[in-house]
Coordinates of C-alpha atoms and ligand atoms in Angstrom, one line a residue:
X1 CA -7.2 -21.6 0.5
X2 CA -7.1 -20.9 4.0
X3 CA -5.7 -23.7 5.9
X4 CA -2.7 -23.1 8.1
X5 CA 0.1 -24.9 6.4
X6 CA -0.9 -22.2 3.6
X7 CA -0.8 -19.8 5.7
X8 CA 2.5 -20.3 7.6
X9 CA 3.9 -21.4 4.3
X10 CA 7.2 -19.1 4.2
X11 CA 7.5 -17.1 1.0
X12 CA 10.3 -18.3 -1.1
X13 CA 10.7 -14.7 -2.8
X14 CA 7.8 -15.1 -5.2
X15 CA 7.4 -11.8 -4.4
X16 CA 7.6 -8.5 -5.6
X17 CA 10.5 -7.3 -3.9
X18 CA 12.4 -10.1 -5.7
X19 CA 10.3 -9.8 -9.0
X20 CA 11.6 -5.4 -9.1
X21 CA 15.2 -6.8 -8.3
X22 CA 14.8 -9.3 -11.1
X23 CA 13.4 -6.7 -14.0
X24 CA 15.7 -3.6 -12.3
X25 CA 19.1 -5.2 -12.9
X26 CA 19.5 -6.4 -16.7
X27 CA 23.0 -5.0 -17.2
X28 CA 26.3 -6.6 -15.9
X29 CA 26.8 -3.7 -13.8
X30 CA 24.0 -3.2 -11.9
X31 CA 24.1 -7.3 -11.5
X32 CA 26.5 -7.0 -8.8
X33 CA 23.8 -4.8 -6.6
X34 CA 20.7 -7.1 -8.0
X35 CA 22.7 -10.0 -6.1
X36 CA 23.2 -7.9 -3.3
X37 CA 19.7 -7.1 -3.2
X38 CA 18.6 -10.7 -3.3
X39 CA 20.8 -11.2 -0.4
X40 CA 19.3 -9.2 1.9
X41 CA 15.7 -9.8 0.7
X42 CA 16.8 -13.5 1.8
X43 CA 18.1 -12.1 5.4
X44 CA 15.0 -9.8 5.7
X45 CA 13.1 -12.9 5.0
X46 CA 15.2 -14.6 8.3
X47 CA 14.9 -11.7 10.8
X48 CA 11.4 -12.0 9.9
X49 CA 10.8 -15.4 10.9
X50 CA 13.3 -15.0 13.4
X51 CA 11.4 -11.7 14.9
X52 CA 7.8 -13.1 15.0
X53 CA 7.7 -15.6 17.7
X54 CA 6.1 -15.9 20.7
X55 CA 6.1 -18.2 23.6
X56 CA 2.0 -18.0 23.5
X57 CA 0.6 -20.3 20.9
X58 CA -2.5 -18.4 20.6
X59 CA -0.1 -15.4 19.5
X60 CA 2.1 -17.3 17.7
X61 CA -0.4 -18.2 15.3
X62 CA -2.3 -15.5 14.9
X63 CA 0.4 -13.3 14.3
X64 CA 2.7 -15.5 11.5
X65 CA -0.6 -15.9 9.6
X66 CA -0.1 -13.2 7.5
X67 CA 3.3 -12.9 7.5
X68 CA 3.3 -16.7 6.1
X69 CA 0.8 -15.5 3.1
X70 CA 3.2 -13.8 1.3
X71 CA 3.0 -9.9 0.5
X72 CA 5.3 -8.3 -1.7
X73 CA 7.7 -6.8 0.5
X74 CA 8.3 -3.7 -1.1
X75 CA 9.1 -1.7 2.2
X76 CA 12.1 -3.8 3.1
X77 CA 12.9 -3.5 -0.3
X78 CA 13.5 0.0 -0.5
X79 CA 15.1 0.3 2.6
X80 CA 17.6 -2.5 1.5
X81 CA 17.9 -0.2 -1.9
X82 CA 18.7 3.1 0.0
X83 CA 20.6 1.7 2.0
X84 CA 22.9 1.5 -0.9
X85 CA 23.6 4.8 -0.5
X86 CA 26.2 4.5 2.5
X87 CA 28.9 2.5 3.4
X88 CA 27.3 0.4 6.5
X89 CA 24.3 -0.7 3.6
X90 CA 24.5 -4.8 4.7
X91 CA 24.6 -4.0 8.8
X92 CA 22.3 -5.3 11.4
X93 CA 20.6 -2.0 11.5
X94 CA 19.6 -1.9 7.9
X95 CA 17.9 -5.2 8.0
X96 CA 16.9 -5.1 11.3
X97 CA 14.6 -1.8 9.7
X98 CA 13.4 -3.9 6.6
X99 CA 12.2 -6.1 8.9
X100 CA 10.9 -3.8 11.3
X101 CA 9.1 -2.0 8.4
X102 CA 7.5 -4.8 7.3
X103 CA 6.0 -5.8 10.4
X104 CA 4.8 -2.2 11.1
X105 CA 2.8 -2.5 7.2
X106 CA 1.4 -6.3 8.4
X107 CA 0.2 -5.0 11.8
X108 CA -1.8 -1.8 10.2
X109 CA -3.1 -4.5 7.1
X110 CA -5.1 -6.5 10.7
X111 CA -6.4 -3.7 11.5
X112 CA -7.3 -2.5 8.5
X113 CA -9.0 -5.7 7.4
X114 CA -11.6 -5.7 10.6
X115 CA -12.1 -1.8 9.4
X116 CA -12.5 -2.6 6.3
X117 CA -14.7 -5.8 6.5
X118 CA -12.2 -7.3 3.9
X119 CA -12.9 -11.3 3.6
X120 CA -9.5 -11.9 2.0
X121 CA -5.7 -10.7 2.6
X122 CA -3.2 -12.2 0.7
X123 CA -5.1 -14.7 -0.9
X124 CA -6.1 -16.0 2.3
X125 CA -9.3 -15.5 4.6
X126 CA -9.2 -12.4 6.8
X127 CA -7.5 -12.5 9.5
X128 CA -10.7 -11.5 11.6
X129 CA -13.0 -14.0 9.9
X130 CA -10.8 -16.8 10.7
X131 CA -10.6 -15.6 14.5
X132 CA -12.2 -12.3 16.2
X133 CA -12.1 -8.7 15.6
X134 CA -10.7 -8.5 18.7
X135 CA -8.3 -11.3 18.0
X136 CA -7.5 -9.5 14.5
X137 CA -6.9 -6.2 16.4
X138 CA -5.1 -7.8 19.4
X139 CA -2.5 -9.8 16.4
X140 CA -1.7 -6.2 15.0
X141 CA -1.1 -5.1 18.0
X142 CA 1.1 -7.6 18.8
X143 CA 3.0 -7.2 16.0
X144 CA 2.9 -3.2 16.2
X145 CA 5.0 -3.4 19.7
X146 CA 7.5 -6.3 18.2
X147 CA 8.2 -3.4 15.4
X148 CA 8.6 -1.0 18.1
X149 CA 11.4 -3.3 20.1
X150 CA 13.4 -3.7 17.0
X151 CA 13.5 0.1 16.1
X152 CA 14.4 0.5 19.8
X153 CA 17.6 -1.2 19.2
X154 CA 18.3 1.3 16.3
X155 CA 19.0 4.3 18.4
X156 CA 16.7 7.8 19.1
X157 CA 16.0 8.9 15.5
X158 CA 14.8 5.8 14.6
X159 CA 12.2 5.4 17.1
X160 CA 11.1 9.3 16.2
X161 CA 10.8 7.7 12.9
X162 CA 8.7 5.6 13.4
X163 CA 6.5 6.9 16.3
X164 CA 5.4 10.0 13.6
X165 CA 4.9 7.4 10.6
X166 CA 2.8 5.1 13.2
X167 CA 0.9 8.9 14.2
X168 CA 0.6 9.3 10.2
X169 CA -0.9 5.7 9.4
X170 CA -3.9 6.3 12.5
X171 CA -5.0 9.7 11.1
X172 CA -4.8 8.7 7.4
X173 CA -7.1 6.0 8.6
X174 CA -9.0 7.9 10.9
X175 CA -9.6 11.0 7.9
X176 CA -10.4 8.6 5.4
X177 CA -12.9 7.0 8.1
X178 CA -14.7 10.7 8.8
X179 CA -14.0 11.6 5.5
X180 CA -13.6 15.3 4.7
X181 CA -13.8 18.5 7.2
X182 CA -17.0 20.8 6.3
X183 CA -16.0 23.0 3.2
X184 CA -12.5 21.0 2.5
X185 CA -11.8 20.1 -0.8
X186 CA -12.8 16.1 -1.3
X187 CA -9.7 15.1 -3.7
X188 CA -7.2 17.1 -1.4
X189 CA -9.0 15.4 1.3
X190 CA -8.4 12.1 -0.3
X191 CA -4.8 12.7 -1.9
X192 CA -3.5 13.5 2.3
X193 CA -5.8 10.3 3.1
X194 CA -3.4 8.3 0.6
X195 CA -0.2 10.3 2.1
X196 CA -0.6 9.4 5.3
X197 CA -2.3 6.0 5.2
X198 CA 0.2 4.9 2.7
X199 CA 3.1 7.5 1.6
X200 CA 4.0 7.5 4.9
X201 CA 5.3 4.2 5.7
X202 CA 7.2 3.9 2.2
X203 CA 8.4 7.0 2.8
X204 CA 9.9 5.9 6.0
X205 CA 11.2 2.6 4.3
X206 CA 13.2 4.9 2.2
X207 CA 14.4 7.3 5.1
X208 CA 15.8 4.3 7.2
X209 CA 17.8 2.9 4.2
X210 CA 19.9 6.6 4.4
X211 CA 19.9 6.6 8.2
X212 CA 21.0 3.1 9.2
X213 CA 23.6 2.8 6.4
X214 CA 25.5 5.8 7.8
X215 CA 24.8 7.9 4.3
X216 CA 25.0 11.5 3.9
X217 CA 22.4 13.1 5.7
X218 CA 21.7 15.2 3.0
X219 CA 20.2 12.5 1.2
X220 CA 17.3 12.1 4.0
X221 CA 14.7 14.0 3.6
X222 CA 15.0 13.5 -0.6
X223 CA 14.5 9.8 0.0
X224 CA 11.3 10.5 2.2
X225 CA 9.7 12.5 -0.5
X226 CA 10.7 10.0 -2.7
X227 CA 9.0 7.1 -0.9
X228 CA 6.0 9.5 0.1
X229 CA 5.8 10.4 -3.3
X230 CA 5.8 6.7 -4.8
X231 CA 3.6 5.3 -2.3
X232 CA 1.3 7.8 -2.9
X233 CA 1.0 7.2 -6.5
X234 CA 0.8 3.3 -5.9
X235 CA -2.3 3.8 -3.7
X236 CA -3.3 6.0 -6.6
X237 CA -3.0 3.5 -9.0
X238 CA -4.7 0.8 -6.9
X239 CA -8.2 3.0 -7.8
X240 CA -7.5 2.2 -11.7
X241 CA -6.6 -1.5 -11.2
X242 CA -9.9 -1.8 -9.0
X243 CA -11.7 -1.0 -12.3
X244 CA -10.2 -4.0 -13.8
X245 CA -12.4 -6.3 -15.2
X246 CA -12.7 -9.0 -12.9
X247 CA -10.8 -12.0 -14.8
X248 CA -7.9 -9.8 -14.9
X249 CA -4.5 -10.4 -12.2
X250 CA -6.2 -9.0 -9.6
X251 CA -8.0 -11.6 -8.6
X252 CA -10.6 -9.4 -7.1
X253 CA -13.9 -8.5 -8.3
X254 CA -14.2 -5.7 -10.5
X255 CA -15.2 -2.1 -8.7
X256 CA -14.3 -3.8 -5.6
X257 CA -14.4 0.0 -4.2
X258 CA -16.9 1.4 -5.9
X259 CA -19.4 -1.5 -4.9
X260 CA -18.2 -1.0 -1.0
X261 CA -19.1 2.6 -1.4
X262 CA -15.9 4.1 -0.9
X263 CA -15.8 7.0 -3.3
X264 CA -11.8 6.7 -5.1
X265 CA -10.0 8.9 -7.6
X266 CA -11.6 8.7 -10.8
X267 CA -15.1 8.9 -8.6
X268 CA -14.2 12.3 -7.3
X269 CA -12.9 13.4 -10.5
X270 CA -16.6 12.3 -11.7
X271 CA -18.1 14.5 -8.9
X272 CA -16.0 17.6 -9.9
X273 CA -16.8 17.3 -13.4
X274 CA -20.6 16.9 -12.5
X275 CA -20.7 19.3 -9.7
X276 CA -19.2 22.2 -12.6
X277 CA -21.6 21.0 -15.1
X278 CA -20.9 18.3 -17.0
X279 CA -24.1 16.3 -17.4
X280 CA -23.1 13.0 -18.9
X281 CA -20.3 13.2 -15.9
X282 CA -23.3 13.6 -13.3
X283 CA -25.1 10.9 -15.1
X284 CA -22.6 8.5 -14.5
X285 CA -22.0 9.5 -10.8
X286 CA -25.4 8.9 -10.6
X287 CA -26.1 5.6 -11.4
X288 CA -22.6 4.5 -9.4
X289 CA -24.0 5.6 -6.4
X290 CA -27.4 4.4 -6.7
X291 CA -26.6 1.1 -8.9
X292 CA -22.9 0.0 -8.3
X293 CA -22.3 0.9 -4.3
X294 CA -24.2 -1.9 -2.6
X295 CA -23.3 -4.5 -5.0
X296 CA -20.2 -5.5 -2.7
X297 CA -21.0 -9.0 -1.8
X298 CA -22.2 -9.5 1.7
X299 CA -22.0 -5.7 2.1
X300 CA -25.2 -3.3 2.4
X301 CA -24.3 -0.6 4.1
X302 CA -22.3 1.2 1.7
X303 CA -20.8 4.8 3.3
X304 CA -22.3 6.8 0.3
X305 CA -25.3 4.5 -1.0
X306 CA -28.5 6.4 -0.8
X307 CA -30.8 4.5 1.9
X308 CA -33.1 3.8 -0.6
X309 CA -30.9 2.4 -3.0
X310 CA -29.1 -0.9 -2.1
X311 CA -27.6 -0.8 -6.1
X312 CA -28.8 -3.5 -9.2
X313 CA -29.6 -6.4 -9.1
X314 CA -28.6 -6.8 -12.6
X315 CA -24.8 -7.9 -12.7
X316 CA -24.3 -7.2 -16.6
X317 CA -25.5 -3.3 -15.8
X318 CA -22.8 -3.2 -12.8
X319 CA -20.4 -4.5 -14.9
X320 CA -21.1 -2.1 -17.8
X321 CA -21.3 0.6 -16.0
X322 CA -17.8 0.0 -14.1
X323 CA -16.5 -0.4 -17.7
X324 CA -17.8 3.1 -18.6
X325 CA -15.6 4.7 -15.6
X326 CA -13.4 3.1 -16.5
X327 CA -12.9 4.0 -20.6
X328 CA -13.6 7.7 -18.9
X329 CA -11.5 10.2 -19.4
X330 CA -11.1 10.5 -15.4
X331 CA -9.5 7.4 -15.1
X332 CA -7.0 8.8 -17.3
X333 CA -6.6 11.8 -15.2
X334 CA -6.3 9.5 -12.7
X335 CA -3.2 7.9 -13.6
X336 CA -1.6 11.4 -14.8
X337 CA -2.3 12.7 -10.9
X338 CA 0.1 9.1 -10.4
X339 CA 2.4 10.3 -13.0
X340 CA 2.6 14.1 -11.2
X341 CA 3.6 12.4 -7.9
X342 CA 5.9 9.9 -9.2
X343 CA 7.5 12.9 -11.3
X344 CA 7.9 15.0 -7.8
X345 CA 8.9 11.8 -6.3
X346 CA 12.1 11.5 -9.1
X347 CA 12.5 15.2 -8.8
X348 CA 13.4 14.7 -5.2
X349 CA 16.3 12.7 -6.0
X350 CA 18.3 15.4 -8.0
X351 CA 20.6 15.9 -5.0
X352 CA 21.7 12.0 -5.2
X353 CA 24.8 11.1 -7.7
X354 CA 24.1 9.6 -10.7
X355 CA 24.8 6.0 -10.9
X356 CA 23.5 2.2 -10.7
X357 CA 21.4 2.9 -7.4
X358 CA 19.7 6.0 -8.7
X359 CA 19.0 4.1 -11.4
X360 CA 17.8 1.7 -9.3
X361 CA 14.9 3.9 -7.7
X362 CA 13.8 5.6 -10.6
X363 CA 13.3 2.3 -12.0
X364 CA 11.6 0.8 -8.8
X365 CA 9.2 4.1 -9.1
X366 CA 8.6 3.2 -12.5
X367 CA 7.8 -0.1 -11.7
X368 CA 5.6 0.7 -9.3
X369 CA 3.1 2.2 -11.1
X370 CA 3.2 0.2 -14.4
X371 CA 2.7 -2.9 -12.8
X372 CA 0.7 -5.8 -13.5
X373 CA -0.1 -6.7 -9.6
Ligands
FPP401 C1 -4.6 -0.3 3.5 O1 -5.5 0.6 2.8 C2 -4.3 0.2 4.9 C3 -3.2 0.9 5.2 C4 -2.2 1.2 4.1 C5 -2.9 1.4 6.6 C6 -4.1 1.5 7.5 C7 -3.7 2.0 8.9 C8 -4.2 1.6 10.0 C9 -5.3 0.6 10.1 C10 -3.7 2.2 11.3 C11 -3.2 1.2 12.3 C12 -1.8 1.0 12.1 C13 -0.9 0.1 12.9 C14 0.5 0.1 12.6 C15 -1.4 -0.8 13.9 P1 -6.6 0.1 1.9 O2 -7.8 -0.5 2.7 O3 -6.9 1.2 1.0 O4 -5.9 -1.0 1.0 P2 -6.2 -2.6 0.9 O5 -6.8 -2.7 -0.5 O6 -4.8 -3.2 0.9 O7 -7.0 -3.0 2.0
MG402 MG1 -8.4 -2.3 3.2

């Protein structure tokens, strides 16, 4: 569906955000802060609509289109959640940041769409096939220096903030663009890939809840690894679901990656195994490079798909053969290398009192990567 009044069509908190808030808080005491957490999910959602308008019509449109099609508005989330932390946790600043951090995610997803040639975001059509590249780019961009106004209104740190997380998000996409440096390991290569492009900006999320709600400042840098460390694991996690067979929640088509050529996790893990021996591992990698990559629909020019192989023609065998990665053991190890960053993640909050918004996070981590989405 990609008609407008979809696409302005403002989410009424069927999203995530609301759904963690929902399953986080079963017990009468931690109601009270799943009520305050709905509340400001409810204001984010305001400042939102408020923020994104322009006297242009061109950019008016362009730039709500995405912000209209939902998204799961984790990042404000967590900033709303750390923010719990200090005593100024409901203050213009704190939502002004969920907002802000929200925007800053939308404006890299335009850009990332024309990079990535995807044909749908948020259930509706790219952003770049309904207009231009350029327009796509141009809307991001838009949005990008909107984010930067409102962090400009939350004082020096802030701004640093977010100038080193907006650095972060280039490179990550830049690196994973080159792919690795001659002689560097490809799954460290990947994992800072993830960090940056992703871990980055939920890292942030987190950082701003501590620093806009006036909370010990001993509890900064903790939150950041915490968010780095969860967002990290949920891009993670995104490789496994991508295996999913294709009638699954995802609403994609199963191996989306692999059949775009982009080489995730559980592939790399496949390489390593291959590269120190294993046959049936080099096998596999085999016929996923010369059989699934190029099976992307619309898409032949897969990064890694030998020139002479443009991958089957034969659906069942793609199919099949995505099924075997993913009953491999590597997609296992997979979602253990997840589990290590989520457990580094919750180790970083040892300095935080226990209590109900401790509780809170480790439970939004959990979440995070045992989800259904
Ligand atoms: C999604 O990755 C993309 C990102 C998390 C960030 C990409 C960053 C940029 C394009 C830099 C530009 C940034 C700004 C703020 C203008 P993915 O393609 O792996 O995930 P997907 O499945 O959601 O597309
Ligand atoms: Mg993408």
């Amino acid at each position: 569906m990609t008609s407008q009044s979809s696409a302005t069509r403002r989410p009424s908190h069927g999203n995530v955000g609301s759904a963690f808030a929902k399953e986080l808080f079963g017990r009468p005491a931690e109601r009270k802060l799943k009520a305050t957490l709905d509340k400001g999910l409810d204001r984010v959602e305001a400042v939102l609509s408020e923020q994104v308008q322009y006297a242009d019509k061109v950019a008016q449109v362009t730039t709500t289109y995405l912000l209209g099609a939902g998204g799961k508005r984790l990042r404000p989330m967590l900033v709303l959640l750390s923010a719990q932390l200090g005593p100024k946790s409901d203050s213009e600043g704190v939502l002004t940041a969920a907002a802000a951090t929200e925007i800053t995610h939308l404006a890299s997803l335009y850009h990332d769409d024309v990079m990535d040639d995807a044909t749908l975001r948020r259930g509706v059509t790219a952003a770049h096939l309904r207009w231009t590249n350029s327009m796509a780019i141009l809307a991001g961009d838009l949005l990008f220096a909107r984010a930067s106004q409102m962090f400009s209104h939350l004082g020096a740190e802030a701004i640093r903030l977010q100038a080193t997380v907006f650095e972060r998000l280039v490179l990550g996409q830049m690196h994973e663009t080159i792919g690795p440096a001659e002689g560097e390991d490809r799954i460290d290569h990947y994992l800072r890939v993830l960090a940056d492009k992703t871990g980055s900006l939920i890292g942030a999320a987190a950082e701003y809840g501590v620093l806009l709600s006036g909370a010990p400042e001993a509890y900064r840098q903790p939150l950041a690894t915490f968010g780095e460390g969860i967002g990290t694991a949920f891009q993670i996690v995104d490789d496994v679901i991508d295996l999913s067979p294709s009638s699954d929640k995802t609403g994609k088509l199963a191996g989306t990656d692999l059949r775009a050529g982009v080489e995730t996790l559980p592939v790399l893990l496949l390489e390593r195994r291959a590269l120190a021996g294993d046959e049936k591992a080099a096998d596999l990698l085999e016929r996923i490079r010369t059989r699934v990559a190029g099976t992307a629909p619309g898409s032949q020019d897969a990064s890694f798909a030998r020139e002479e192989s443009r991958g089957s023609s034969d659906p069942a065998e793609v199919d099949a053969i995505i099924t075997e990665l993913r009953e491999h053991e590597v997609s296992q190890e997979t979602l253990e290398a997840a589990e290590t960053h989520v457990r580094h993640a919750l180790e970083a909050l040892d300095p935080l009192p226990s209590g109900v918004v401790k509780a809170a996070l480790q439970e939004f981590a959990d979440r995070l990567i045992n989800r259904d989405f």
